[in-house]
Amino acid sequence: MERTAHADTFARDNLPPRGQWPEFRFDLPELQYPARMNCATVLLDDMVKAGHGARIAIRSLDGECTYLQLQAQANRMANLLVRAMGLKPGNRVLLRGPNNPMMAAAWLAVFKAGGICVGTMPLLRAKELTEIVNKAEITHALCDRRLDAELKLALPSCPALKEIRYWYDDETDALIGNQPAGFKNVNTSAEDVALIAFTSGTTGKPKGTMHFHRDVVAMCDCFPRSCLKPSMDDIFIGSPPLAFTFGLGGLLCFPLRFGASTALVEKFTPDSMLEAIQEFKATILFTAPTMYRALAGIWGKYDLSSLKKCVSAGEALPDAMRQLFKQASGIEIIDGIGATEMIHIFISHAPEHARRGATGQAIPGYVAVVLDENGDRCAPGQIGRLAVKGPTGCRYLADERQSGYVQNGWNLTGDAYVMDMDGYFIYQARTDDMIISAGYNIAGPEVEGALLSHAAVAECGVVGKPDDERGMVVKAFVVLKKDFSAGDAMKKELQDHVKRNIAPYKYPREIEFATALPRTETGKLQRFKLRTTP
Ligand code: 3UK
């Protein structure tokens, strides 16, 4: 391994043992990286050097910011970190704020200074922040003043976190403004850790996934190059927080890597998202499946003619949603499965290669297979566990669960999939979400897809409910659209609808109507909460 630039070797010291690493593959010409690289140099300084300094990098409600201006701001913040906050390469820096230009500059500043970014979702509470800070032994923090409350509550339990600055605070903003606009990026090894992303996992202690400077660049050189194919004129927009690697890629790193621009918006409702697309003339949208469903219903209210490509990830995209959105917008959604452990998307498709009901194919650079219980490959059509390999992969920070995610060099994402004869992967369920009822294997998301194709259903979640006779029964939680009313007649109608659309034994024997479903900040349905609903 190339000599590290990290004076503080905490991250390196807490990498999993080599024998537990996944196999990394760099099969494509664009994945041949030098031994030393700083991802901020590639994403930002090299773009300025190549003559793109005057192009717009970030758009926001506060105005526009060119590549040159972003570089200057990131440099000032890097100087703040090093000169005023004593940051040493390898120190972990907590980043906290909504998606906006300051937050983007902060990410780049930490990369530049050789620090390790630890993004935190805006909705995290003090208890969750404390766990992250202590697990990653975070020493520094840059935080938006408007999100300081939970961090301040966490501080008494975070003794190592001593250097904290809040921006949008006159003093810090002046301090940043007074820093020099030049900065010499730390010459990190391509294999120095650049970020620790905590999983948005729904149960258990949070897991920190460690990604190298090389990984940040590799995520830009895989999914975008083969599926999204952005140009310099694209304007990216979307909802995932930068603390979620789906957002870090889609709303910061991808646009910069391609000399394009990103429109950063702090908060979204379906309406404000469409307003923002209209206002910024955005061309590429990143968001979660449920949002596409909501957008389809109000599409006609806005002029969205600028929008060309839409990426959906985080959860399975039911075909009913793909079709609904296509009817409303004329756009074929690009579905992609990614994971925090893998940093970004590894199975997807270009819009013209979308296949109904499938997530897509392994994208160039990655290999994906479906394995049975013995670790052997399943035949096409047979359900099993998804396993992937590529230029990125899982390295948990000091965590015994490493040997669960990585086996025989494969990353096991915890998803049950079927591969068809053409190498398309068809999502079934999270492996621990499979419902076994009277001997049948039933994938909750398939039942959800069937329910969603009924005009009355706005949202739904399907889980197995323990049952003396059948082991489990299929239970659906259904949120109805405004103009429909709950009741036995509706239950019967939905059950019959499912029976007509998929194998009848999969129909939900129980249906409960709800006004909303529990979701994570990243848009994932929290099925474990539905399972524990009495
Ligand atoms: C599920 C999907 C079906 C799947 C993520 C894009 O979601 C991301 O990361 P997380 O660590 O969750 C990973 C798990 O989420 N999933 C994600 N996308 C899909 N299931 N179809 C999909 N298209 O269970 C996976 O194992 O929160 C997504 C980019 C970066 C990411 N971190």
Coordinates of C-alpha atoms and ligand atoms in Angstrom, one line a residue:
M1 CA 0.0 0.0 0.0
E2 CA 1.2 3.5 -0.9
R3 CA 2.6 5.5 1.9
T4 CA -0.3 7.3 3.8
A5 CA -0.5 11.1 4.1
H6 CA -2.4 10.6 7.3
A7 CA -0.5 11.7 10.4
D8 CA -3.5 10.4 12.4
T9 CA -3.8 6.8 11.5
F10 CA -7.0 6.0 13.3
A11 CA -8.9 5.1 10.1
R12 CA -6.2 3.0 8.7
D13 CA -5.7 1.2 12.0
N14 CA -9.3 0.4 12.2
L15 CA -9.8 -1.0 8.6
P16 CA -10.9 -4.6 8.6
P17 CA -8.1 -7.2 8.4
R18 CA -7.0 -7.7 4.8
G19 CA -8.4 -11.2 4.7
Q20 CA -11.9 -9.8 5.3
W21 CA -11.8 -7.2 2.5
P22 CA -13.9 -7.8 -0.6
E23 CA -12.1 -8.4 -3.8
F24 CA -11.5 -5.2 -5.7
R25 CA -11.5 -5.1 -9.5
F26 CA -10.4 -2.4 -11.8
D27 CA -11.3 -3.8 -15.1
L28 CA -12.0 -0.7 -17.1
P29 CA -9.4 1.7 -18.6
E30 CA -11.1 4.6 -16.7
L31 CA -10.5 2.9 -13.4
Q32 CA -6.6 2.9 -13.6
Y33 CA -5.8 5.4 -11.0
P34 CA -2.5 6.8 -9.8
A35 CA -1.2 5.7 -6.4
R36 CA -1.6 9.2 -5.0
M37 CA -4.7 11.2 -5.5
N38 CA -6.9 13.6 -3.6
C39 CA -10.5 13.4 -4.7
A40 CA -11.0 17.1 -4.3
T41 CA -8.1 17.8 -6.7
V42 CA -9.8 15.6 -9.3
L43 CA -13.3 17.0 -8.7
L44 CA -12.5 20.6 -8.4
D45 CA -9.0 21.9 -8.9
D46 CA -8.4 19.8 -12.1
M47 CA -11.6 21.2 -13.5
V48 CA -10.5 24.8 -12.9
K49 CA -7.1 23.9 -14.3
A50 CA -8.8 22.5 -17.4
G51 CA -10.3 25.9 -18.0
H52 CA -13.8 25.5 -16.5
G53 CA -13.3 28.0 -13.7
A54 CA -16.0 30.4 -15.1
R55 CA -18.6 27.7 -15.4
I56 CA -21.3 27.5 -12.8
A57 CA -20.7 24.7 -10.3
I58 CA -23.5 25.3 -7.8
R59 CA -26.9 27.0 -8.1
S60 CA -29.0 27.7 -5.1
L61 CA -31.7 30.2 -3.9
D62 CA -28.8 32.4 -2.8
G63 CA -27.4 32.6 -6.3
E64 CA -24.8 31.0 -8.4
C65 CA -21.2 30.0 -7.7
T66 CA -18.6 29.2 -10.3
Y67 CA -16.0 26.5 -10.1
L68 CA -13.4 29.2 -9.4
Q69 CA -15.6 30.6 -6.5
L70 CA -16.3 27.2 -5.1
Q71 CA -12.6 26.4 -5.2
A72 CA -11.8 29.7 -3.3
Q73 CA -14.5 29.0 -0.7
A74 CA -13.3 25.4 -0.2
N75 CA -9.8 26.6 0.1
R76 CA -10.8 29.2 2.7
M77 CA -12.6 26.5 4.7
A78 CA -9.6 24.2 4.4
N79 CA -7.4 27.0 5.8
L80 CA -9.9 27.4 8.6
L81 CA -9.7 23.7 9.4
V82 CA -5.9 23.6 9.3
R83 CA -5.0 27.0 10.7
A84 CA -7.7 27.9 13.1
M85 CA -8.9 24.4 14.1
G86 CA -5.6 22.5 14.1
L87 CA -6.8 19.8 11.7
K88 CA -4.2 17.1 11.0
P89 CA -4.5 14.8 8.0
G90 CA -6.5 11.7 9.0
N91 CA -8.6 13.5 11.7
R92 CA -12.4 12.9 11.4
V93 CA -14.6 15.9 10.7
L94 CA -18.3 15.8 11.4
L95 CA -20.3 17.7 8.8
R96 CA -23.8 18.7 9.5
G97 CA -26.2 20.9 7.5
P98 CA -28.8 20.8 4.8
N99 CA -27.7 20.6 1.1
N100 CA -26.4 24.0 0.2
P101 CA -23.3 25.7 -1.1
M102 CA -21.6 26.0 2.3
M103 CA -22.1 22.3 2.9
A104 CA -20.7 21.4 -0.5
A105 CA -17.6 23.6 0.2
A106 CA -17.2 22.0 3.6
W107 CA -17.1 18.5 2.1
L108 CA -14.5 19.6 -0.4
A109 CA -12.5 21.5 2.2
V110 CA -12.1 18.4 4.4
F111 CA -11.0 16.3 1.4
K112 CA -8.5 19.0 0.5
A113 CA -7.0 19.1 4.0
G114 CA -6.7 15.3 4.1
G115 CA -9.4 15.0 6.8
I116 CA -12.0 12.4 6.8
C117 CA -15.6 13.5 6.2
V118 CA -18.3 12.1 8.4
G119 CA -21.7 13.4 7.1
T120 CA -24.7 13.3 9.4
M121 CA -28.3 13.2 8.3
P122 CA -30.0 16.5 9.3
L123 CA -32.7 14.6 11.2
L124 CA -30.3 12.7 13.5
R125 CA -30.9 13.1 17.2
A126 CA -28.2 13.7 19.9
K127 CA -28.1 10.0 20.8
E128 CA -27.4 8.9 17.2
L129 CA -24.8 11.7 16.8
T130 CA -23.1 10.6 20.0
E131 CA -22.8 7.1 18.8
I132 CA -21.3 8.2 15.5
V133 CA -18.9 10.7 17.1
N134 CA -17.6 8.2 19.5
K135 CA -17.4 5.3 17.1
A136 CA -15.4 7.3 14.6
E137 CA -13.5 9.2 17.3
I138 CA -14.4 12.5 15.7
T139 CA -12.3 15.5 16.8
H140 CA -13.6 18.3 14.6
A141 CA -17.1 19.5 13.4
L142 CA -18.4 22.0 10.9
C143 CA -22.1 22.5 11.5
D144 CA -24.8 24.8 10.1
R145 CA -26.0 26.9 13.0
R146 CA -29.6 26.1 12.3
L147 CA -28.9 22.4 13.0
D148 CA -26.8 22.9 16.1
A149 CA -29.3 21.9 18.8
E150 CA -28.9 18.2 18.7
L151 CA -25.2 18.5 18.3
K152 CA -24.9 20.7 21.4
L153 CA -27.0 18.1 23.3
A154 CA -24.6 15.4 22.2
L155 CA -21.4 17.3 23.1
P156 CA -21.2 16.5 26.8
S157 CA -21.0 12.8 25.9
C158 CA -18.4 13.4 23.2
P159 CA -15.2 14.2 25.0
A160 CA -12.9 14.0 22.0
L161 CA -14.9 16.4 19.9
K162 CA -13.3 19.7 20.8
E163 CA -13.0 21.8 17.7
I164 CA -16.4 23.0 16.5
R165 CA -17.4 25.8 14.2
Y166 CA -20.9 26.8 13.3
W167 CA -21.4 28.5 10.0
Y168 CA -24.0 31.2 9.4
D169 CA -22.6 32.5 12.6
D170 CA -21.1 36.0 12.1
E171 CA -17.9 35.2 13.8
T172 CA -17.2 32.0 11.9
D173 CA -18.3 33.5 8.6
A174 CA -15.9 36.4 9.1
L175 CA -13.2 33.9 10.1
I176 CA -13.7 31.9 6.9
G177 CA -13.9 35.1 4.8
N178 CA -10.5 36.2 6.2
Q179 CA -8.7 33.0 5.2
P180 CA -6.5 33.0 2.1
A181 CA -8.2 31.7 -1.0
G182 CA -5.3 29.5 -1.9
F183 CA -4.6 26.1 -0.5
K184 CA -2.3 23.3 -1.4
N185 CA -4.2 20.1 -1.2
V186 CA -2.8 17.3 0.9
N187 CA -1.2 14.8 -1.4
T188 CA -3.1 11.8 -0.1
S189 CA -2.6 8.2 -1.1
A190 CA -5.4 6.9 -3.3
E191 CA -6.0 4.5 -0.5
D192 CA -6.3 7.0 2.3
V193 CA -9.8 7.1 3.8
A194 CA -11.7 10.1 2.6
L195 CA -15.0 9.5 4.2
I196 CA -16.8 7.4 6.7
A197 CA -20.4 7.0 5.8
F198 CA -22.7 5.6 8.4
T199 CA -25.4 3.3 7.1
S200 CA -29.0 4.4 7.2
G201 CA -29.6 0.9 8.4
T202 CA -32.9 0.6 10.2
T203 CA -31.9 -1.7 13.1
G204 CA -28.9 -2.2 15.3
K205 CA -25.9 -0.1 16.0
P206 CA -24.9 2.2 13.1
K207 CA -22.1 0.8 10.9
G208 CA -19.4 3.1 9.6
T209 CA -18.3 2.3 6.0
M210 CA -14.9 3.6 5.0
H211 CA -14.2 4.8 1.5
F212 CA -10.9 5.9 0.0
H213 CA -10.1 9.0 -2.1
R214 CA -10.0 6.6 -5.0
D215 CA -13.5 5.3 -4.2
V216 CA -15.0 8.8 -4.5
V217 CA -13.6 9.1 -8.0
A218 CA -14.5 5.6 -8.9
M219 CA -18.2 6.1 -8.1
C220 CA -18.2 9.0 -10.6
D221 CA -16.5 6.9 -13.3
C222 CA -18.9 4.0 -13.1
F223 CA -22.7 4.6 -12.9
P224 CA -22.6 8.1 -14.5
R225 CA -20.4 7.1 -17.4
S226 CA -22.3 4.0 -18.3
C227 CA -25.9 4.8 -17.4
L228 CA -26.5 8.5 -16.8
K229 CA -24.1 9.9 -19.4
P230 CA -24.2 13.5 -18.2
S231 CA -22.7 16.4 -20.2
M232 CA -21.2 19.7 -19.1
D233 CA -24.5 21.4 -19.7
D234 CA -26.5 19.2 -17.2
I235 CA -28.0 20.7 -14.1
F236 CA -28.4 18.1 -11.3
I237 CA -31.1 18.4 -8.6
G238 CA -32.6 16.1 -6.0
S239 CA -33.5 15.3 -2.5
P240 CA -31.0 12.9 -0.8
P241 CA -28.8 14.6 1.8
L242 CA -25.1 14.8 1.0
A243 CA -24.6 12.7 4.1
F244 CA -26.2 9.8 2.2
T245 CA -23.8 8.6 -0.4
F246 CA -26.6 8.5 -2.9
G247 CA -26.8 12.3 -2.5
L248 CA -23.0 12.8 -2.2
G249 CA -22.6 11.2 -5.6
G250 CA -25.7 12.5 -7.4
L251 CA -25.7 16.1 -6.1
L252 CA -22.0 16.9 -5.6
C253 CA -19.4 14.5 -7.0
F254 CA -21.0 13.5 -10.3
P255 CA -21.8 17.1 -11.4
L256 CA -18.3 18.2 -10.6
R257 CA -16.6 15.2 -12.2
F258 CA -18.3 16.1 -15.5
G259 CA -18.0 19.9 -15.3
A260 CA -21.7 20.2 -14.9
S261 CA -23.6 22.0 -12.2
T262 CA -25.7 21.1 -9.2
A263 CA -28.8 22.9 -7.9
L264 CA -28.7 22.5 -4.1
V265 CA -32.1 22.9 -2.3
E266 CA -32.4 22.5 1.4
K267 CA -35.9 21.1 1.8
F268 CA -38.3 19.5 -0.5
T269 CA -42.0 18.8 -0.7
P270 CA -43.2 17.3 -4.0
D271 CA -44.5 20.7 -5.1
S272 CA -41.3 22.6 -4.1
M273 CA -39.2 20.0 -5.9
L274 CA -41.1 20.6 -9.2
E275 CA -40.9 24.4 -8.6
A276 CA -37.2 24.1 -8.2
I277 CA -36.8 22.0 -11.3
Q278 CA -38.7 24.6 -13.2
E279 CA -36.8 27.5 -11.7
F280 CA -33.3 26.1 -12.1
K281 CA -34.2 24.4 -15.4
A282 CA -32.7 21.2 -14.0
T283 CA -32.0 18.4 -16.4
I284 CA -31.2 15.4 -14.1
L285 CA -33.2 14.4 -11.0
F286 CA -32.1 12.2 -8.1
T287 CA -34.7 11.0 -5.7
A288 CA -36.5 8.0 -4.1
P289 CA -39.3 5.9 -5.6
T290 CA -42.1 7.3 -3.4
M291 CA -41.2 10.8 -4.5
Y292 CA -41.6 9.9 -8.2
R293 CA -45.1 8.6 -7.4
A294 CA -46.0 11.9 -5.7
L295 CA -44.5 13.9 -8.5
A296 CA -46.5 12.1 -11.1
G297 CA -49.7 13.3 -9.6
I298 CA -48.8 17.0 -9.9
W299 CA -46.6 17.0 -13.0
G300 CA -49.0 19.1 -15.1
K301 CA -48.8 22.1 -12.8
Y302 CA -45.3 23.1 -13.9
D303 CA -43.2 23.6 -16.9
L304 CA -40.7 20.8 -16.5
S305 CA -39.5 20.7 -20.1
S306 CA -35.9 21.0 -19.0
L307 CA -35.9 17.7 -17.3
K308 CA -34.3 14.8 -19.3
K309 CA -33.2 12.1 -16.9
C310 CA -34.4 10.8 -13.6
V311 CA -32.6 8.4 -11.2
S312 CA -34.4 6.4 -8.6
A313 CA -32.6 4.5 -5.8
G314 CA -32.8 3.6 -2.1
E315 CA -35.7 1.2 -2.5
A316 CA -37.2 -1.0 -5.2
L317 CA -39.0 0.9 -7.9
P318 CA -42.3 -0.9 -8.5
D319 CA -43.1 -1.2 -12.2
A320 CA -46.4 0.5 -11.5
M321 CA -44.5 3.6 -10.4
R322 CA -42.2 3.5 -13.4
Q323 CA -45.2 3.4 -15.7
L324 CA -47.2 6.0 -13.8
F325 CA -44.2 8.4 -13.9
K326 CA -43.6 7.8 -17.6
Q327 CA -47.2 8.5 -18.4
A328 CA -47.1 11.8 -16.5
S329 CA -43.6 13.0 -17.6
G330 CA -42.6 11.0 -20.7
I331 CA -39.4 10.1 -18.9
E332 CA -38.2 6.5 -18.4
I333 CA -36.7 6.4 -14.9
I334 CA -33.2 5.1 -14.4
D335 CA -33.5 2.6 -11.5
G336 CA -30.3 1.7 -9.7
I337 CA -29.4 -0.3 -6.6
G338 CA -26.6 1.1 -4.5
A339 CA -25.5 0.7 -0.9
T340 CA -23.6 2.8 1.6
E341 CA -21.1 -0.2 1.8
M342 CA -20.5 0.0 -2.0
I343 CA -20.6 3.9 -1.9
H344 CA -23.0 4.1 -4.9
I345 CA -24.9 2.3 -7.6
F346 CA -23.7 -1.0 -9.1
I347 CA -26.7 -2.4 -10.9
S348 CA -28.7 -0.2 -13.2
H349 CA -29.4 0.6 -16.8
A350 CA -29.4 3.4 -19.4
P351 CA -33.0 4.7 -20.0
E352 CA -33.3 2.9 -23.3
H353 CA -32.4 -0.4 -21.7
A354 CA -35.0 -0.3 -18.9
R355 CA -36.7 -3.6 -18.4
R356 CA -40.1 -3.7 -16.7
G357 CA -39.8 -5.1 -13.1
A358 CA -36.0 -5.3 -13.2
T359 CA -33.4 -3.0 -11.5
G360 CA -31.0 -3.5 -14.5
Q361 CA -27.7 -5.2 -15.2
A362 CA -24.4 -5.1 -13.4
I363 CA -22.9 -1.8 -14.6
P364 CA -19.5 -1.9 -16.3
G365 CA -16.8 -2.2 -13.7
Y366 CA -19.0 -4.4 -11.4
V367 CA -19.8 -8.1 -11.5
A368 CA -23.0 -9.3 -9.9
V369 CA -24.3 -12.9 -9.2
V370 CA -27.0 -14.5 -7.3
L371 CA -25.8 -17.1 -4.8
D372 CA -27.7 -20.0 -3.0
E373 CA -27.4 -20.9 0.7
N374 CA -24.2 -22.9 -0.1
G375 CA -22.5 -20.0 -1.9
D376 CA -23.0 -21.5 -5.3
R377 CA -24.4 -19.6 -8.2
C378 CA -28.1 -19.8 -8.8
A379 CA -29.4 -20.7 -12.2
P380 CA -31.3 -17.9 -14.0
G381 CA -34.8 -17.6 -12.6
Q382 CA -33.8 -19.0 -9.2
I383 CA -34.0 -16.7 -6.2
G384 CA -30.9 -16.2 -4.0
R385 CA -28.7 -13.7 -2.4
L386 CA -27.2 -10.8 -4.4
A387 CA -23.4 -10.7 -4.4
V388 CA -21.3 -8.0 -6.1
K389 CA -17.6 -7.1 -6.7
G390 CA -16.1 -4.0 -8.3
P391 CA -13.8 -1.1 -7.8
T392 CA -15.5 -0.2 -4.5
G393 CA -16.7 -2.3 -1.6
C394 CA -17.4 -2.8 2.0
R395 CA -14.8 -1.9 4.7
Y396 CA -16.6 -1.4 8.0
L397 CA -14.9 0.6 10.7
A398 CA -14.0 -1.8 13.5
D399 CA -17.0 -4.0 13.2
E400 CA -17.6 -7.7 13.5
R401 CA -20.3 -7.5 10.9
Q402 CA -17.6 -7.2 8.2
S403 CA -17.6 -11.0 7.9
G404 CA -21.3 -11.0 7.3
Y405 CA -21.3 -8.5 4.5
V406 CA -18.1 -9.8 2.8
Q407 CA -17.8 -13.5 2.1
N408 CA -15.3 -15.1 -0.2
G409 CA -14.5 -11.7 -1.7
W410 CA -18.1 -10.9 -2.6
N411 CA -20.1 -8.1 -1.1
L412 CA -23.4 -9.5 0.1
T413 CA -25.9 -6.7 0.2
G414 CA -28.7 -8.5 2.1
D415 CA -31.0 -8.5 -0.9
A416 CA -32.8 -11.4 -2.4
Y417 CA -32.7 -11.2 -6.2
V418 CA -33.4 -13.3 -9.3
M419 CA -31.3 -12.9 -12.5
D420 CA -32.9 -13.6 -15.8
M421 CA -31.3 -15.1 -18.9
D422 CA -30.1 -11.7 -20.1
G423 CA -28.4 -10.8 -16.9
Y424 CA -31.1 -8.4 -15.7
F425 CA -31.6 -8.5 -11.9
I426 CA -35.1 -8.6 -10.5
Y427 CA -35.5 -7.4 -7.0
Q428 CA -37.4 -9.6 -4.6
A429 CA -37.0 -8.3 -1.0
R430 CA -34.4 -7.7 1.7
T431 CA -33.4 -11.3 2.6
D432 CA -34.8 -10.8 6.1
D433 CA -38.0 -9.4 4.7
M434 CA -39.0 -12.5 2.8
I435 CA -42.4 -13.8 4.0
I436 CA -42.8 -17.5 4.4
S437 CA -46.4 -18.4 4.6
A438 CA -47.8 -21.9 4.6
G439 CA -44.6 -23.0 2.9
Y440 CA -44.7 -20.4 0.2
N441 CA -41.9 -17.8 -0.2
I442 CA -43.5 -14.4 -0.7
A443 CA -41.6 -11.2 -1.4
G444 CA -43.4 -8.3 0.3
P445 CA -42.4 -5.8 -2.4
E446 CA -44.1 -7.8 -5.1
V447 CA -47.3 -7.6 -3.2
E448 CA -46.7 -3.9 -2.7
G449 CA -46.3 -3.5 -6.4
A450 CA -49.6 -5.3 -7.1
L451 CA -51.4 -3.1 -4.6
L452 CA -49.8 0.1 -6.0
S453 CA -51.3 -0.7 -9.4
H454 CA -54.7 -0.1 -7.9
A455 CA -56.0 3.5 -8.4
A456 CA -56.9 3.9 -4.7
V457 CA -53.5 3.2 -3.3
A458 CA -51.2 6.1 -2.5
E459 CA -48.6 4.1 -0.5
C460 CA -48.3 0.7 1.0
G461 CA -46.0 -1.7 3.0
V462 CA -46.3 -5.4 3.2
V463 CA -44.9 -7.6 5.9
G464 CA -45.2 -11.1 7.4
K465 CA -47.3 -11.3 10.6
P466 CA -46.7 -14.3 12.8
D467 CA -49.6 -16.8 12.6
D468 CA -50.2 -20.1 14.4
E469 CA -51.5 -21.9 11.5
R470 CA -49.5 -20.6 8.5
G471 CA -46.3 -19.5 10.3
M472 CA -46.8 -16.1 8.8
V473 CA -49.6 -14.3 7.0
V474 CA -49.2 -11.5 4.5
K475 CA -50.3 -8.3 6.0
A476 CA -50.5 -5.0 4.1
F477 CA -50.5 -1.5 5.5
V478 CA -52.3 0.8 3.0
V479 CA -52.5 4.6 2.7
L480 CA -55.3 5.5 0.4
K481 CA -55.5 8.4 -1.9
K482 CA -57.6 11.4 -0.9
D483 CA -60.8 10.5 -2.6
F484 CA -61.1 6.9 -1.5
S485 CA -62.5 5.6 1.8
A486 CA -61.3 2.7 3.9
G487 CA -63.5 -0.1 5.0
D488 CA -64.4 -3.8 4.3
A489 CA -65.5 -3.2 0.8
M490 CA -62.1 -1.5 0.0
K491 CA -60.3 -4.4 1.7
K492 CA -62.1 -6.9 -0.5
E493 CA -61.5 -4.9 -3.6
L494 CA -57.7 -4.6 -2.9
Q495 CA -57.4 -8.3 -2.1
D496 CA -59.2 -9.3 -5.3
H497 CA -57.1 -6.9 -7.3
V498 CA -53.9 -8.5 -6.0
K499 CA -55.2 -12.0 -6.7
R500 CA -55.9 -11.0 -10.3
N501 CA -52.4 -9.5 -10.8
I502 CA -50.1 -12.0 -9.1
A503 CA -50.3 -15.6 -7.8
P504 CA -53.4 -15.6 -5.6
Y505 CA -51.7 -17.2 -2.6
K506 CA -49.7 -14.0 -2.2
Y507 CA -52.7 -11.8 -1.5
P508 CA -52.7 -9.9 1.8
R509 CA -55.0 -11.8 4.2
E510 CA -54.9 -8.8 6.5
I511 CA -55.1 -5.2 5.4
E512 CA -54.8 -2.3 7.8
F513 CA -55.4 1.3 6.6
A514 CA -53.0 3.9 7.8
T515 CA -52.6 7.7 7.2
A516 CA -48.8 7.4 6.7
L517 CA -46.0 4.8 6.7
P518 CA -42.8 4.9 8.8
R519 CA -39.8 5.9 6.6
T520 CA -36.2 6.8 7.2
E521 CA -34.7 10.1 6.2
T522 CA -33.4 8.4 3.1
G523 CA -36.9 7.4 2.0
K524 CA -36.8 3.7 3.0
L525 CA -39.9 2.0 4.4
Q526 CA -39.2 0.8 7.9
R527 CA -40.8 -2.6 7.7
F528 CA -39.5 -3.6 11.1
K529 CA -41.8 -0.9 12.6
L530 CA -44.7 -2.3 10.6
R531 CA -43.9 -5.8 11.9
T532 CA -44.0 -4.7 15.5
T533 CA -47.3 -2.9 15.1
P534 CA -49.8 -5.0 17.1
Ligands
3UK1 C1 -31.9 -1.1 -1.0 C2 -32.7 -0.9 -3.3 C3 -34.1 -2.2 -4.7 C4 -31.2 -2.4 -1.0 C5 -27.9 3.8 -1.8 C6 -27.9 4.4 -4.2 O1 -29.8 3.0 -0.7 C7 -28.6 3.2 -0.7 O2 -27.8 2.8 0.4 P1 -28.3 2.2 1.8 O3 -27.1 1.7 2.5 O4 -29.2 1.0 1.5 C8 -28.8 -0.1 0.6 C9 -30.0 -1.0 0.4 O5 -31.1 -0.3 -0.1 N1 -31.9 -0.5 -2.3 C10 -31.2 0.6 -2.7 N2 -31.5 0.9 -4.0 C11 -32.4 0.0 -4.4 N3 -33.5 -2.0 -3.5 N4 -33.9 -1.4 -5.7 C12 -33.1 -0.3 -5.7 N5 -32.9 0.5 -6.7 O6 -31.8 -3.2 0.0 C13 -29.8 -2.1 -0.6 O7 -29.1 -3.2 -0.1 O8 -29.1 3.2 2.5 C14 -28.5 3.8 -3.1 C15 -26.7 5.0 -4.0 C16 -26.0 5.1 -2.8 C17 -26.7 4.5 -1.7 N6 -26.0 4.5 -0.5

